[in-house]
Coordinates of C-alpha atoms in Angstrom, one line a residue:
Q1 CA 0.0 0.0 0.0
V2 CA 1.3 3.4 -1.0
Q3 CA 2.3 5.7 1.9
L4 CA 3.2 9.3 1.6
V5 CA 4.6 10.6 4.9
E6 CA 4.9 14.3 5.4
S7 CA 6.9 16.1 8.2
G8 CA 8.2 19.5 9.0
G9 CA 5.0 21.5 9.7
G10 CA 4.7 23.7 12.7
L11 CA 4.2 27.2 14.0
V12 CA 6.4 30.0 12.9
Q13 CA 6.5 33.8 13.0
S14 CA 5.9 35.9 9.9
G15 CA 9.3 36.2 8.0
G16 CA 10.4 32.8 9.3
S17 CA 11.3 29.6 7.6
L18 CA 10.2 25.9 7.6
R19 CA 11.2 22.9 5.6
L20 CA 8.7 20.2 4.7
S21 CA 9.6 16.7 3.6
C22 CA 7.6 13.9 2.1
T23 CA 8.7 10.3 1.6
A24 CA 6.9 7.9 -0.7
S25 CA 6.9 4.1 0.0
G26 CA 5.0 0.9 -0.7
S27 CA 4.6 1.1 -4.5
R28 CA 6.0 -1.1 -7.1
D29 CA 5.1 1.5 -9.8
R30 CA 7.5 4.1 -11.0
L31 CA 7.5 7.4 -9.1
N32 CA 6.9 10.3 -11.4
T33 CA 6.0 13.9 -10.7
M34 CA 5.6 15.0 -7.1
G35 CA 4.1 18.1 -5.7
W36 CA 3.0 20.1 -2.8
Y37 CA -0.6 21.5 -2.4
R38 CA -2.1 23.4 0.4
Q39 CA -5.6 24.1 1.8
A40 CA -6.4 27.0 4.1
P41 CA -9.5 26.9 6.2
G42 CA -12.6 27.6 4.1
E43 CA -10.6 27.5 0.9
E44 CA -10.1 24.9 -1.8
R45 CA -6.9 23.0 -2.2
E46 CA -4.4 24.7 -4.4
L47 CA -1.1 24.0 -6.1
V48 CA 2.0 25.2 -4.4
A49 CA 4.8 23.6 -6.4
T50 CA 5.6 20.5 -8.4
I51 CA 8.8 18.8 -9.5
T52 CA 9.5 16.1 -12.1
T53 CA 12.0 13.3 -11.9
G54 CA 14.2 15.5 -14.0
H55 CA 14.0 18.3 -11.4
T56 CA 11.9 20.5 -13.6
T57 CA 9.9 22.7 -11.2
N58 CA 6.7 24.7 -11.3
Y59 CA 5.5 27.2 -8.7
A60 CA 2.3 29.1 -7.8
D61 CA 2.8 32.8 -8.3
S62 CA 2.2 33.4 -4.7
V63 CA 5.2 31.5 -3.6
K64 CA 7.7 32.2 -6.3
G65 CA 11.0 33.5 -5.0
R66 CA 10.2 32.4 -1.4
F67 CA 9.7 28.6 -1.7
T68 CA 12.0 26.1 -3.2
I69 CA 10.9 22.5 -4.1
S70 CA 13.5 19.8 -4.4
R71 CA 13.7 15.9 -4.4
D72 CA 16.0 13.1 -3.8
N73 CA 15.1 10.4 -6.4
A74 CA 17.1 7.8 -4.7
K75 CA 15.2 8.2 -1.5
N76 CA 11.8 8.9 -3.1
T77 CA 11.7 12.0 -1.0
M78 CA 10.6 15.6 -1.8
F79 CA 11.3 18.8 0.1
L80 CA 9.7 22.2 0.3
Q81 CA 12.0 24.9 1.7
M82 CA 9.7 27.8 2.8
N83 CA 11.3 31.2 3.5
R84 CA 9.9 34.6 4.2
L85 CA 6.7 33.0 5.4
K86 CA 3.5 35.1 5.6
P87 CA 0.3 34.7 7.5
E88 CA -1.5 33.9 4.3
D89 CA 0.8 30.8 3.9
T90 CA -1.1 29.3 6.8
A91 CA -2.7 26.0 5.6
V92 CA -2.5 22.3 5.7
Y93 CA 0.2 21.3 3.2
Y94 CA -0.3 18.0 1.3
C95 CA 2.1 15.9 -0.5
N96 CA 1.1 14.5 -3.9
A97 CA 2.9 11.8 -5.8
E98 CA 2.1 10.5 -9.2
F99 CA 3.1 6.9 -10.1
L100 CA 3.2 5.4 -13.6
R101 CA 1.9 1.8 -13.8
V102 CA 2.8 -0.3 -16.8
V103 CA -0.4 -1.9 -18.2
N104 CA 0.7 -3.9 -21.2
V105 CA 3.7 -5.5 -22.8
E106 CA 4.1 -2.5 -25.1
G107 CA 4.9 -0.4 -22.0
A108 CA 1.8 1.7 -22.0
T109 CA 1.3 3.4 -18.6
V110 CA -1.5 4.8 -16.5
K111 CA -1.1 7.5 -13.9
M112 CA -1.9 6.7 -10.3
N113 CA -2.2 9.7 -7.9
H114 CA -1.7 9.5 -4.2
W115 CA -2.0 12.0 -1.4
G116 CA -0.4 12.3 2.0
K117 CA -2.4 13.1 5.1
G118 CA -1.1 16.7 5.3
T119 CA 1.0 18.7 7.7
L120 CA -0.2 21.9 9.3
V121 CA 1.8 25.1 8.8
T122 CA 0.8 28.1 10.9
V123 CA 2.4 31.5 10.3
S124 CA 1.7 34.1 13.0
S125 CA 1.8 37.8 12.4

């Protein structure tokens, strides 16, 4: 069974930093793109950043220049370095991992998406 375990959330003052991590385990499929999403109270879940196996990154405009996503492919682990945090960054941060499952002898694949349980980040003003 696939497990995505997040860690690193907590309470920090505005302007501070936190580093989140997410480790994927339990799948025989190939780990592909990983990403961080967040959901603030009363809001919908939104994209924070994604990273491919080739380390191509994509960021939400609201975090560009402040957050850095990275990954260690050998350890199936992804990180989110969050600097210059703002109160509006307060949310539950979720790890997302896309796996590719081979479905026939020609090598065709389907995408299997999995979510972590989330880690709470609270930024006080």
